[in-house]
Coordinates of C-alpha atoms in Angstrom, one line a residue:
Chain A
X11 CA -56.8 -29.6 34.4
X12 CA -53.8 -31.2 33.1
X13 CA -52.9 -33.4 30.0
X14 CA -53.8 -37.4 30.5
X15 CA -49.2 -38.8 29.6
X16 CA -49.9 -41.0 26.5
X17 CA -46.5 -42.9 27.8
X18 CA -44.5 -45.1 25.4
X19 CA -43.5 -48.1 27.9
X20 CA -46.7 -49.9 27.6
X21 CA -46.7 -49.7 24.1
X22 CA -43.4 -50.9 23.9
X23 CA -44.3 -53.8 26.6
X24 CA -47.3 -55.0 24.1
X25 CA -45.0 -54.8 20.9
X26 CA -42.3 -57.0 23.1
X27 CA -44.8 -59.6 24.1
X28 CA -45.2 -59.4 19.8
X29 CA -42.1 -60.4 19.2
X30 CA -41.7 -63.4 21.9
X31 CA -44.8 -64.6 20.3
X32 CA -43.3 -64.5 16.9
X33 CA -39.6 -65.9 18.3
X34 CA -41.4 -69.0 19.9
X35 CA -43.4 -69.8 16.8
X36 CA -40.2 -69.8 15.1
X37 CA -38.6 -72.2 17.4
X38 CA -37.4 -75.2 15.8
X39 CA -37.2 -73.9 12.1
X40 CA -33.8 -73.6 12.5
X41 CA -34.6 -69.3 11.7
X42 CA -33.0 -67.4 13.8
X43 CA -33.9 -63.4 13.3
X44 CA -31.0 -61.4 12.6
X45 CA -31.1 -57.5 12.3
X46 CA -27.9 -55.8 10.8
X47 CA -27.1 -52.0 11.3
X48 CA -24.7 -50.3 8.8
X49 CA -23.0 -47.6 10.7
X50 CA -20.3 -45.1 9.4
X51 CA -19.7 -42.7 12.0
X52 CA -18.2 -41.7 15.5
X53 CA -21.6 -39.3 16.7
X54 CA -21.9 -40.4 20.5
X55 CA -25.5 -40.3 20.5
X56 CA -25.7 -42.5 17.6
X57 CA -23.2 -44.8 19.6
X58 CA -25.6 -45.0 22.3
X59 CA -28.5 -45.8 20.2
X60 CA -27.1 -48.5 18.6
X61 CA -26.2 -49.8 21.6
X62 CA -29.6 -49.8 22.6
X63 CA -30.9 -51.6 19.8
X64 CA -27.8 -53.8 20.3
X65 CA -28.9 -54.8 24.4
X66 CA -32.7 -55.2 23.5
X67 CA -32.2 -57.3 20.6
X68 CA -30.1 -59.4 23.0
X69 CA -33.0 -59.4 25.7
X70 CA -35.8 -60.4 22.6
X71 CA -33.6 -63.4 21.1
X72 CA -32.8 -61.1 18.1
X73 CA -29.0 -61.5 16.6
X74 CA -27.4 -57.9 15.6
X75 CA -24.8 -57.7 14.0
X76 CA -23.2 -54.2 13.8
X77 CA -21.5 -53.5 10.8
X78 CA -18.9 -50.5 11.5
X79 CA -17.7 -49.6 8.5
X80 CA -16.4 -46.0 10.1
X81 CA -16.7 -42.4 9.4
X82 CA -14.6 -42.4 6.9
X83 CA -16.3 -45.1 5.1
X84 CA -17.1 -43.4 1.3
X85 CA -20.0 -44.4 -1.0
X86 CA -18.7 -47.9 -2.2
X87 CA -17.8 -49.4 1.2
X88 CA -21.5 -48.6 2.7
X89 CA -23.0 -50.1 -1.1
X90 CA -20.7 -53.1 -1.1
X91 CA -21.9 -53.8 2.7
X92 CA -25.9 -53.5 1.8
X93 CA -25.6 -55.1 -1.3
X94 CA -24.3 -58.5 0.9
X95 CA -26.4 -58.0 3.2
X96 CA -29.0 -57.8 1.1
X97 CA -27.9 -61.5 -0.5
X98 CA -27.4 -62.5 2.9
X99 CA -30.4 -64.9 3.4
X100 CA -29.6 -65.3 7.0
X101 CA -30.4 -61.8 7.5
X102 CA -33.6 -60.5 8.0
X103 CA -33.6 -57.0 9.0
X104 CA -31.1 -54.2 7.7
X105 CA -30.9 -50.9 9.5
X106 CA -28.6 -47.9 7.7
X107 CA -28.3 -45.7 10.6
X108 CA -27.8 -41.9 10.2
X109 CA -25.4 -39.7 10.0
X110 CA -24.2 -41.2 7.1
X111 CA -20.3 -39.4 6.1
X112 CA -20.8 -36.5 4.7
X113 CA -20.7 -36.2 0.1
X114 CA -22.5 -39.8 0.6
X115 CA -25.8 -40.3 -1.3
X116 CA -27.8 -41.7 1.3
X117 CA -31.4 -41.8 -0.9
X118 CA -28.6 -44.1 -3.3
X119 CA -28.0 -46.2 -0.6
X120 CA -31.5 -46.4 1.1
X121 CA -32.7 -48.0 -2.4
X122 CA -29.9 -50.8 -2.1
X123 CA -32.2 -52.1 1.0
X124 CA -35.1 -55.0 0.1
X125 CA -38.4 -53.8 0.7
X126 CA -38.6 -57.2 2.4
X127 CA -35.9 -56.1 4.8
X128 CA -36.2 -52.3 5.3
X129 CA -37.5 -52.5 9.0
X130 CA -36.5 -49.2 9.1
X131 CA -38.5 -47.8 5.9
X132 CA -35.7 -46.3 4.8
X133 CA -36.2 -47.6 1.0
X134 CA -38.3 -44.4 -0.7
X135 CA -40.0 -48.0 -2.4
X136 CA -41.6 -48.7 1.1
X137 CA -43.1 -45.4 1.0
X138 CA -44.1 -45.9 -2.3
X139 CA -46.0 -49.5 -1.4
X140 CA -46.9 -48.2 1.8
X141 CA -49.2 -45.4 -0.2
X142 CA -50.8 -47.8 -2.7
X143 CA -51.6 -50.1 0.5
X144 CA -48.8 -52.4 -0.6
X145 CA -47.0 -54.4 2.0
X146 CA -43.8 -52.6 3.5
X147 CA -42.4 -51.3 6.6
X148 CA -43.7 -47.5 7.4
X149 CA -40.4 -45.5 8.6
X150 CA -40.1 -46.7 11.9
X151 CA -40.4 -43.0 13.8
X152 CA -43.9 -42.6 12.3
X153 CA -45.3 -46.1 13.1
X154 CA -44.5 -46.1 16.6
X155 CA -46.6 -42.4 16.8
X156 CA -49.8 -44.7 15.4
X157 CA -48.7 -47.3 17.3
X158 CA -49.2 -44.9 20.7
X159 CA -52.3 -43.3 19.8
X160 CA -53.8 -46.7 18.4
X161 CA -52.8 -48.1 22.3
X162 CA -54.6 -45.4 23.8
X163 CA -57.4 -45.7 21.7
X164 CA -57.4 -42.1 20.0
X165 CA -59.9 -42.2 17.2
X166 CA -58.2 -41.4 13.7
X167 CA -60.9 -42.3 11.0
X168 CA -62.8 -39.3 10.0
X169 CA -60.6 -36.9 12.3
X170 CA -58.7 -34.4 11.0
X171 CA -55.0 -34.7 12.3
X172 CA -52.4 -32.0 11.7
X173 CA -48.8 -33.5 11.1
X174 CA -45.7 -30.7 11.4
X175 CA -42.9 -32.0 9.7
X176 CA -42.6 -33.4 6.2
X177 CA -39.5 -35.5 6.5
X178 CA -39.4 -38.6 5.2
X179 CA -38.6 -40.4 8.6
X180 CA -41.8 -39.2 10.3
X181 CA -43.9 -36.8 8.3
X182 CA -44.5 -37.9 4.9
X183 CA -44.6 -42.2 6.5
X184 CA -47.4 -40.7 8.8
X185 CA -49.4 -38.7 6.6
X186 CA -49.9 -42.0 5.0
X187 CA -50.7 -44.1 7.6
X188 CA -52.9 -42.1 8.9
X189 CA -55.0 -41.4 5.9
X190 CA -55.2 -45.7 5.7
X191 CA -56.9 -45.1 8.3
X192 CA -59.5 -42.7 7.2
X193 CA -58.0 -39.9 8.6
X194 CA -58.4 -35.9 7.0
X195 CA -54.2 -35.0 7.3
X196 CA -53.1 -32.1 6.8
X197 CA -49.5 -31.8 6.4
X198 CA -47.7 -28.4 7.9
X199 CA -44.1 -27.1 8.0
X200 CA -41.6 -24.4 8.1
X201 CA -43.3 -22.6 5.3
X202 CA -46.9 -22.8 6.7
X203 CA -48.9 -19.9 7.3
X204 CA -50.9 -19.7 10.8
X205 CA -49.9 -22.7 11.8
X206 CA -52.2 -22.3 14.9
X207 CA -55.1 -22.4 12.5
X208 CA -54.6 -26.0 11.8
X209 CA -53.9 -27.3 14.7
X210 CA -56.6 -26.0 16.4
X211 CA -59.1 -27.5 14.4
X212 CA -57.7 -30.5 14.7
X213 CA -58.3 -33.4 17.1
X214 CA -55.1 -34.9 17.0
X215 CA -51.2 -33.2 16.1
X216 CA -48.1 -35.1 16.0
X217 CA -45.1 -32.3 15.7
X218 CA -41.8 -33.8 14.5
X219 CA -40.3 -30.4 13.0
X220 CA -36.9 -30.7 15.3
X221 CA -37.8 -26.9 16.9
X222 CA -37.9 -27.1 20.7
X223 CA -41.0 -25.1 22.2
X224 CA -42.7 -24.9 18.2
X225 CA -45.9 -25.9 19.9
X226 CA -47.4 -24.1 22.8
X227 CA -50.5 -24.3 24.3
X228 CA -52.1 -21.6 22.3
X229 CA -51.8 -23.7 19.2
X230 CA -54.3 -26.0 21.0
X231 CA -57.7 -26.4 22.0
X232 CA -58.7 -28.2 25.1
X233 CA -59.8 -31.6 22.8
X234 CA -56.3 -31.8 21.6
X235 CA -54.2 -34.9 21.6
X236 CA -50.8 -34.1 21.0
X237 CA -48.0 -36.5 19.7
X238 CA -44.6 -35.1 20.4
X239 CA -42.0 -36.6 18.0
X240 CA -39.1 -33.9 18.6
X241 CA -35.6 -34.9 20.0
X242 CA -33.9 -31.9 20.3
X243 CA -30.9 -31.4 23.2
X244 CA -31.1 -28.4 25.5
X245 CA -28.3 -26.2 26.8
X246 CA -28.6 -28.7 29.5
X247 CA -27.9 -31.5 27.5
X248 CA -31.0 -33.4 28.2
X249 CA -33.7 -34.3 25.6
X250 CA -36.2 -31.9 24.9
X251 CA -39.4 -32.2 22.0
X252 CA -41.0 -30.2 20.3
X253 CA -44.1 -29.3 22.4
X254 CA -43.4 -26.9 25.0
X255 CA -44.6 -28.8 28.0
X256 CA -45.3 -26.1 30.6
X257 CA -48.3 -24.4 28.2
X258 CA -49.4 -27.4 26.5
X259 CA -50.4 -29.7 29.2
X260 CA -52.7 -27.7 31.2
X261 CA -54.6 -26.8 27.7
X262 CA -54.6 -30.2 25.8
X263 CA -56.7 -33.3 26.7
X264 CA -53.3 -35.8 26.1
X265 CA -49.4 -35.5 25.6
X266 CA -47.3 -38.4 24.4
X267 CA -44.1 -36.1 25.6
X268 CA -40.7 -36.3 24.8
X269 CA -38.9 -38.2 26.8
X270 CA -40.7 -41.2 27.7
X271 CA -43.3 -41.5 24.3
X272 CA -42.7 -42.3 21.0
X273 CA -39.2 -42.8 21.6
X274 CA -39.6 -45.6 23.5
X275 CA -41.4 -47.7 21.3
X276 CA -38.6 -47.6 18.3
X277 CA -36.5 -50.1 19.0
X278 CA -38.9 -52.4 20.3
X279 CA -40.4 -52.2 16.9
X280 CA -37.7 -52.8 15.5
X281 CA -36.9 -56.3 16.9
X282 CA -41.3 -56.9 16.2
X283 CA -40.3 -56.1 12.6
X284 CA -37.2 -58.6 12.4
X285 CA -38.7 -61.4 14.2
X286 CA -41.5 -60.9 11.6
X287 CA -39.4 -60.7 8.5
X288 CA -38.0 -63.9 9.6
X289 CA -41.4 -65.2 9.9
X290 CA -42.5 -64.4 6.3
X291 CA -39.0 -65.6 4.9
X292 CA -40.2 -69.3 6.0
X293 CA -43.5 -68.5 4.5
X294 CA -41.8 -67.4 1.2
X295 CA -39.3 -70.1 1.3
X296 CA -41.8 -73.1 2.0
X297 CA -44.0 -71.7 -1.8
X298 CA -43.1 -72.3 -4.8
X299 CA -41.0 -69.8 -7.2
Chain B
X5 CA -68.7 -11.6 -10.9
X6 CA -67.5 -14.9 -12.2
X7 CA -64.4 -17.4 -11.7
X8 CA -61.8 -16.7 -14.5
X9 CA -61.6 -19.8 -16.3
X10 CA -57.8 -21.8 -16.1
X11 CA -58.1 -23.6 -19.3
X12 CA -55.7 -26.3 -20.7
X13 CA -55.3 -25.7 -24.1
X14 CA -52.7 -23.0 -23.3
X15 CA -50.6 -25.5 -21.5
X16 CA -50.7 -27.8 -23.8
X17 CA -49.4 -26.0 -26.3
X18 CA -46.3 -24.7 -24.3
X19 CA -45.7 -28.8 -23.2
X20 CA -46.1 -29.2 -27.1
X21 CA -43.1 -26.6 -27.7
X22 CA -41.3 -28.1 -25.1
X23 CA -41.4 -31.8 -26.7
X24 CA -40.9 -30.1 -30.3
X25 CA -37.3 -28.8 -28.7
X26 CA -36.6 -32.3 -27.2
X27 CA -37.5 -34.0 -30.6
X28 CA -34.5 -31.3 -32.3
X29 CA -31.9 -31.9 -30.2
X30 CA -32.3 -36.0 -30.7
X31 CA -32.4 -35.4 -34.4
X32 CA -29.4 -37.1 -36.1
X33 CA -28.5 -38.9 -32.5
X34 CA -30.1 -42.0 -33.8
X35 CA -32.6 -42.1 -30.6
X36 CA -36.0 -41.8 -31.8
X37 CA -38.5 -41.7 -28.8
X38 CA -40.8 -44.5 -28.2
X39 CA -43.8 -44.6 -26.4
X40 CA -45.4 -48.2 -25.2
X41 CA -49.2 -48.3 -24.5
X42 CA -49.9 -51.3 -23.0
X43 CA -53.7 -52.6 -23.3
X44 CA -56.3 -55.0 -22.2
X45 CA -59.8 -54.1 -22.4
X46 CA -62.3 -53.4 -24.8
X47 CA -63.8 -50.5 -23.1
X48 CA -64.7 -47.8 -25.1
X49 CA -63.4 -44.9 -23.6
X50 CA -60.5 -46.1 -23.1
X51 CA -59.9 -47.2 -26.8
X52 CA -61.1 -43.0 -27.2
X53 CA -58.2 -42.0 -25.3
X54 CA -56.1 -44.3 -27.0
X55 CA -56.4 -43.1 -30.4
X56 CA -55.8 -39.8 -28.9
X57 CA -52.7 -40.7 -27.1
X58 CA -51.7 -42.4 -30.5
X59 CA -52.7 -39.3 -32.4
X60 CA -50.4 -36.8 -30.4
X61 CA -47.5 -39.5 -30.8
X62 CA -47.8 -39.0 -34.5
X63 CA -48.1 -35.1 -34.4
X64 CA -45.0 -34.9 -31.9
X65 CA -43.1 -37.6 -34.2
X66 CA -43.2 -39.9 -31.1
X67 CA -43.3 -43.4 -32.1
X68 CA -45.8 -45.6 -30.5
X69 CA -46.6 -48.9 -30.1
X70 CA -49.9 -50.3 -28.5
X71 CA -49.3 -53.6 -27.2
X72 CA -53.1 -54.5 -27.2
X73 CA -53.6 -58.5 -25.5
X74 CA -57.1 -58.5 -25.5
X75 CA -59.7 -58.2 -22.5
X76 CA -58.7 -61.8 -21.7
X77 CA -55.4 -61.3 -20.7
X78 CA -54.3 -63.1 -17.5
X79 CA -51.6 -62.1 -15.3
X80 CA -48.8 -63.8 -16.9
X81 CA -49.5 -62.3 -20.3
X82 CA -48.8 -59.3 -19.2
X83 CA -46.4 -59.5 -16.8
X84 CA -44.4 -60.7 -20.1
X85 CA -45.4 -58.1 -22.4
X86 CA -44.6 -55.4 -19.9
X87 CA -41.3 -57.5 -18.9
X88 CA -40.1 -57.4 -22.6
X89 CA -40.7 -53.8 -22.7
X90 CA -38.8 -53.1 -19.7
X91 CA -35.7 -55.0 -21.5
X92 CA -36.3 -53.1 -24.6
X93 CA -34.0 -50.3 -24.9
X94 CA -35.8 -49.2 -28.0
X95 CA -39.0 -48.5 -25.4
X96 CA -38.6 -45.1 -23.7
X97 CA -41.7 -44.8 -22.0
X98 CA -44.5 -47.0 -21.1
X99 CA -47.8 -46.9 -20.3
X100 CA -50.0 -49.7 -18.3
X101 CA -53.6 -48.5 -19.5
X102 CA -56.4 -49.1 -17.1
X103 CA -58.6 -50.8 -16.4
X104 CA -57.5 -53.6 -16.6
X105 CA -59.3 -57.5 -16.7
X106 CA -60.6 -58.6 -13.2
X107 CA -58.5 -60.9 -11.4
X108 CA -55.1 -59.2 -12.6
X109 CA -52.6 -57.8 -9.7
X110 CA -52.3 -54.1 -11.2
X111 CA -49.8 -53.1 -8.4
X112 CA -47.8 -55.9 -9.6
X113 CA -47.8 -55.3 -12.9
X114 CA -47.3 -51.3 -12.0
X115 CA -44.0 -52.0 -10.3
X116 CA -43.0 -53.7 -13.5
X117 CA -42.3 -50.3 -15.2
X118 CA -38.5 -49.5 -14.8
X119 CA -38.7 -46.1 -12.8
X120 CA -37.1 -44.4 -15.7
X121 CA -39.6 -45.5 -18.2
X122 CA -42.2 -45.1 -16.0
X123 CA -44.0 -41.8 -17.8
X124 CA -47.5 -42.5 -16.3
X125 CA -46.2 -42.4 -12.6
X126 CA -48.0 -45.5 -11.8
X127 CA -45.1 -47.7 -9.9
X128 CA -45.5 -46.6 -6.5
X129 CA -41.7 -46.7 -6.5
X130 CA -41.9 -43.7 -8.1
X131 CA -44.3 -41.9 -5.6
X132 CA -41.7 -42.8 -3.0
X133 CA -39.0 -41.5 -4.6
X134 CA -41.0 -38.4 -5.3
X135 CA -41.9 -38.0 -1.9
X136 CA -38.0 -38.5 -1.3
X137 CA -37.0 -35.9 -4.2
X138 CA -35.4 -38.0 -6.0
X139 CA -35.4 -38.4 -10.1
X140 CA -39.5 -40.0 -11.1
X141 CA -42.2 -39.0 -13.2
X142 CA -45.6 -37.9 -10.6
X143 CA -48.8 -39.7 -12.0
X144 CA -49.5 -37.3 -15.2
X145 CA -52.9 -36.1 -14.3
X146 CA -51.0 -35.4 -11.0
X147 CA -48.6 -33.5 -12.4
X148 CA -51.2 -31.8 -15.1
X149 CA -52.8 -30.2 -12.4
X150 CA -49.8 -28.7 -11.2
X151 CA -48.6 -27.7 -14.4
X152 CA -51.9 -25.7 -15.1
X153 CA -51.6 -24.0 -11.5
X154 CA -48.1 -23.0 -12.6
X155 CA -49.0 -22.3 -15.7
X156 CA -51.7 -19.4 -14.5
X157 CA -49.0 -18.6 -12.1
X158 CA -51.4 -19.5 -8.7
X159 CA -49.0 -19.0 -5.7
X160 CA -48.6 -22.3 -4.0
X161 CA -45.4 -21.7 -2.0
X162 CA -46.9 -20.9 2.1
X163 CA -50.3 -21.4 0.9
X164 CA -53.0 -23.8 1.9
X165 CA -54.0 -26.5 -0.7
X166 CA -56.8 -29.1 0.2
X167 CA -56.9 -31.6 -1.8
X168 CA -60.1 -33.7 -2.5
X169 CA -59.1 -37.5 -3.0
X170 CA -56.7 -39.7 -1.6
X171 CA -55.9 -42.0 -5.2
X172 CA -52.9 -43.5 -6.4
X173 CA -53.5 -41.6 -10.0
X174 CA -53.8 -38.4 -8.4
X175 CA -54.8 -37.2 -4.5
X176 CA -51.5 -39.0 -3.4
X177 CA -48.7 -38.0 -5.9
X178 CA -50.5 -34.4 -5.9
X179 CA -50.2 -33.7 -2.3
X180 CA -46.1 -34.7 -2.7
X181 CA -45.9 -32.2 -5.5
X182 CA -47.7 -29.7 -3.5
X183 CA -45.5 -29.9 -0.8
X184 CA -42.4 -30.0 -2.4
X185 CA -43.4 -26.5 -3.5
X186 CA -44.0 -25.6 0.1
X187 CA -47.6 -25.6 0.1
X188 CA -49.5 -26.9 3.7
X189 CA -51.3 -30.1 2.0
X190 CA -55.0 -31.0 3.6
X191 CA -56.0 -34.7 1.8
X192 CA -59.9 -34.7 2.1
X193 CA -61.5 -37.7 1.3
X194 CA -65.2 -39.6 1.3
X195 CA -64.7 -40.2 4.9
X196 CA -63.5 -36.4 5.9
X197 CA -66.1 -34.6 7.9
X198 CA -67.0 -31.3 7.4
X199 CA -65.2 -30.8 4.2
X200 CA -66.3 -26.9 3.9
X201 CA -64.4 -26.3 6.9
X202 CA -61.3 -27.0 4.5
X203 CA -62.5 -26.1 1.5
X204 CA -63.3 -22.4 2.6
X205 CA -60.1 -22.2 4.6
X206 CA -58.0 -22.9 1.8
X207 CA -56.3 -20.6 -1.0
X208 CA -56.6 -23.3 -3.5
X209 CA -59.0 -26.5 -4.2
X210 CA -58.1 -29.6 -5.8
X211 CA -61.0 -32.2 -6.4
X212 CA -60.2 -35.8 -7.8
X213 CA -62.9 -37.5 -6.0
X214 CA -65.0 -38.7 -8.6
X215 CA -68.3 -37.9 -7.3
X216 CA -70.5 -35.1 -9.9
X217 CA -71.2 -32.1 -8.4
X218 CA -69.2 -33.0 -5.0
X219 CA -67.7 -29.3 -4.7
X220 CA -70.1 -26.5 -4.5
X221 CA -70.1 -22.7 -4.4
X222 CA -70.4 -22.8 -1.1
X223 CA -67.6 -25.0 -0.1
X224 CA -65.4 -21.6 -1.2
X225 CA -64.8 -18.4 -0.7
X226 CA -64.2 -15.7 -3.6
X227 CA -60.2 -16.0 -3.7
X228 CA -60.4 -19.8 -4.3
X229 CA -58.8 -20.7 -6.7
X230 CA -60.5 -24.8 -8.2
X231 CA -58.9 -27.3 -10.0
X232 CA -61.4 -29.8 -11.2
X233 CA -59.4 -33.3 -11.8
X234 CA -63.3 -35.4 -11.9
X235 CA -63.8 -37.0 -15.3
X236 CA -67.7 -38.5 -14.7
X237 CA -69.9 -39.1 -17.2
X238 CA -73.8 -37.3 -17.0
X239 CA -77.0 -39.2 -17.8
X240 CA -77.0 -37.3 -21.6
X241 CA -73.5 -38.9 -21.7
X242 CA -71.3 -35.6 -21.5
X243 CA -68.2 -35.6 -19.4
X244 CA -68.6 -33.5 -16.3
X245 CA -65.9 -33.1 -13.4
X246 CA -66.4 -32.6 -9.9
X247 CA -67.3 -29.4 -9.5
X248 CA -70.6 -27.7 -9.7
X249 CA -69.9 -25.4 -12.0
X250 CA -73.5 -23.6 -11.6
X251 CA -72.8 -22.6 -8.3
X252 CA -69.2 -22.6 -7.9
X253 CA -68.4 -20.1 -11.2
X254 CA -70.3 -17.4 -9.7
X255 CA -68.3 -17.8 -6.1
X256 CA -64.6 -18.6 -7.2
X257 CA -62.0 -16.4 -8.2
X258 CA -60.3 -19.0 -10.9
X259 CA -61.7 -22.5 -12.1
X260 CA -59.9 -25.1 -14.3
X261 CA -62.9 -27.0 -15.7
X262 CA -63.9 -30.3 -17.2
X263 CA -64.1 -30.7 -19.6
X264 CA -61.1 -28.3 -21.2
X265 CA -58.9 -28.2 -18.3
X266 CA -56.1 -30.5 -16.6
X267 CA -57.5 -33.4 -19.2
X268 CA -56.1 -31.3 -22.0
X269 CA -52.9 -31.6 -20.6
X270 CA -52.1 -34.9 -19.5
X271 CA -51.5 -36.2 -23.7
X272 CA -49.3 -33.7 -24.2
X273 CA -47.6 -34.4 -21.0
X274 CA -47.0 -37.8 -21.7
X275 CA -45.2 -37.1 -25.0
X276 CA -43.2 -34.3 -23.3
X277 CA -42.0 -36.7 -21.0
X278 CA -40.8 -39.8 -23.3
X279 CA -38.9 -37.1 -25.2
X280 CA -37.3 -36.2 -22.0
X281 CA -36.9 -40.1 -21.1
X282 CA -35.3 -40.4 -24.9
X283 CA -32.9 -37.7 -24.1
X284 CA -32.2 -39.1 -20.5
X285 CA -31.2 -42.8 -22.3
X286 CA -28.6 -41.0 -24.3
X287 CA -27.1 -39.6 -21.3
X288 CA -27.3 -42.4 -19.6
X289 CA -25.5 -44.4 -22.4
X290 CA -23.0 -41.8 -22.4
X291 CA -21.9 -42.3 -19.4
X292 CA -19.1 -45.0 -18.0
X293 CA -21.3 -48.0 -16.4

């Protein structure tokens, strides 16, 4: 028996067909969404994500602009840009990518974003909302693992789902999400005892600890659907999750593995989440104050 | 055998102290500590705890104004009232009393309260910057609970803590204090199955659920240790928790009860922390802008 691939591409396909739909209804307005990324550094892999988010806002309609501020860019340069962009009523999404330099506050900076413009959750407000069922963007990492298992139809309400990981890019945004939608969480990490205790009595586990091979088929029972949010590099250079493959997919009953999962829905929900933030800017702009 | 019983009084006398120390090092800077209570409802208990609150403010020499606009207040009332306190640097801490008149928007009157004068924890800004680690006040029957764990010196660090209650006022905020002291958080809730599966697997129980009698001896196992957080009221009128204490006393190794547990803390609590909010304002004004 062997795991059923809970893949990201047709998630990302359905979240893509999203966005068109949103871009064609705003045809005509005279809105055009635009996403802005605030970057300060000279990492390569960060270089080749943003030029991902760069190519498929291009292919959805979506204007980027990428503010390179450098990696030498200090606290004030990376406030002064958020703090226009945040005036900026042309602009509808902002994205501060990471690594930010290092001796700058990112939390500080995180807060300068709108809640009405923090596609990426990055704001600790939006977590804040997103727990008292207010609206706001969920930390895009931990949306896109709902947004697979809701695609494959993996039943959360009532379930008792084990997250690893209590970051506040995919951990603590999921735990949240998941109990809006009636699910028992429990919440593990790097100081959790018997860790195999809770995931095997779970039905579902999403693992985004950043530890290659941390879960292993013995964690597991043969009900399990696993969630694999890990990008870690091996000696090899390629990218590797969290879930050690080999052991886990003749136990469990699904895999959304690393690469080819989560992953691949990011960006796409990214450019959903602009598109849509330009749709509710009309809306807010056509009430009254 | 029988549960040794984790009472509140102790703690509130050490929060007392605490504020008492606060209140001596303000003396003779000018900055008198000033607690808001803002109200709009004629409901009985509520005007009980009140009086209470109002009480402590006296004995801890915290001054305290209750802003009382009737049960008819609309929206814009007090959206003003809380918007004036907000701008009043006078106003160290301030308290949005539930419930409040049907129709109002209390999340957006919540998010009203400047994070720093926010003692009650009740903008969810503030959960998300707890969950973040950054400066906030945790709901305070949240944090009561925590402090009376602490207080009895219950390990929490690598243990497992379920949680019974998923609320704004408590299950939410608890579970982000819980883990930022390295416990593995399980959130049970009406719509968790099997909860004596998690219950019994745990080291220590937290119920906030609401529901009389909800928790039973044989939801446990002797080395758990029970925080009961329920405040319902019993046909004779007594206040009862959650907990069955019948059954669960015998079972248990430690039990906070209701009443004479966390709800003996949570006053005190509230003065300690607009005497720390006083303190913080003179820092603050200390500073260079």
């Amino acid at each position: 028996m062997s795991a059923r691939l809970l893949t990201g591409l047709p998630v990302a396909k359905k979240l893509r067909a999203d966005t068109a739909r949103n871009i064609k209804e705003l045809a005509g307005t005279g809105v055009v969404p635009k996403l802005a990324v605030v970057l300060a550094t000279d990492n390569e892999s960060t270089a080749w994500y943003v030029r991902s988010i760069v190519r498929q806002a291009a292919e959805a309609a979506v204007h980027c602009d990428v503010v390179d501020l450098g990696a030498d860019a200090g606290q004030w340069q990376l406030q002064e840009a958020l703090e226009a962009l945040a005036l900026d009523h042309t602009v509808h999404g902002i994205i501060l990518q990471t690594p930010l330099p290092a001796g700058v506050d990112a939390a500080v900076l995180a807060a300068l974003i709108p809640v009405h413009k923090d596609i990426d959750g990055a704001n600790p407000e939006s977590l804040g909302r997103l727990a008292a069922g207010l609206p706001a963007y969920a930390a895009t990492t931990a949306q896109a693992a709902v947004e697979v298992l809701e695609h494959y139809q993996v039943p959360l309400a009532g379930e008792h789902v084990t997250v690893i990981g209590r970051s506040m890019v995919v951990g603590k945004p999921l735990a949240q999400l998941l109990l809006a939608r009636d699910a028992t969480v429990t919440t593990c990490h790097s100081r959790t005892r018997d860790l195999a205790s809770h995931t095997k009595a779970s039905s579902v586990v999403v693992v985004a600890a950043g530890r290659a091979g941390l879960l292993t088929g013995a964690d597991l029972n043969e009900d399990s659907v696993v969630v694999d949010v890990g990008t870690n590099v091996d000696e090899a250079g390629r990218l590797i999750g969290d879930v050690h493959a080999d052991s886990v997919l003749p136990v469990a009953k699904a895999l959304s593995p690393v690469p080819g999962g989560v992953g691949t829905v990011t960006t796409s929900l990214l450019m959903l989440r602009t598109s849509q933030a330009a749709l509710e800017s009309l809306v807010a702009s056509a009430q009254p104050a």
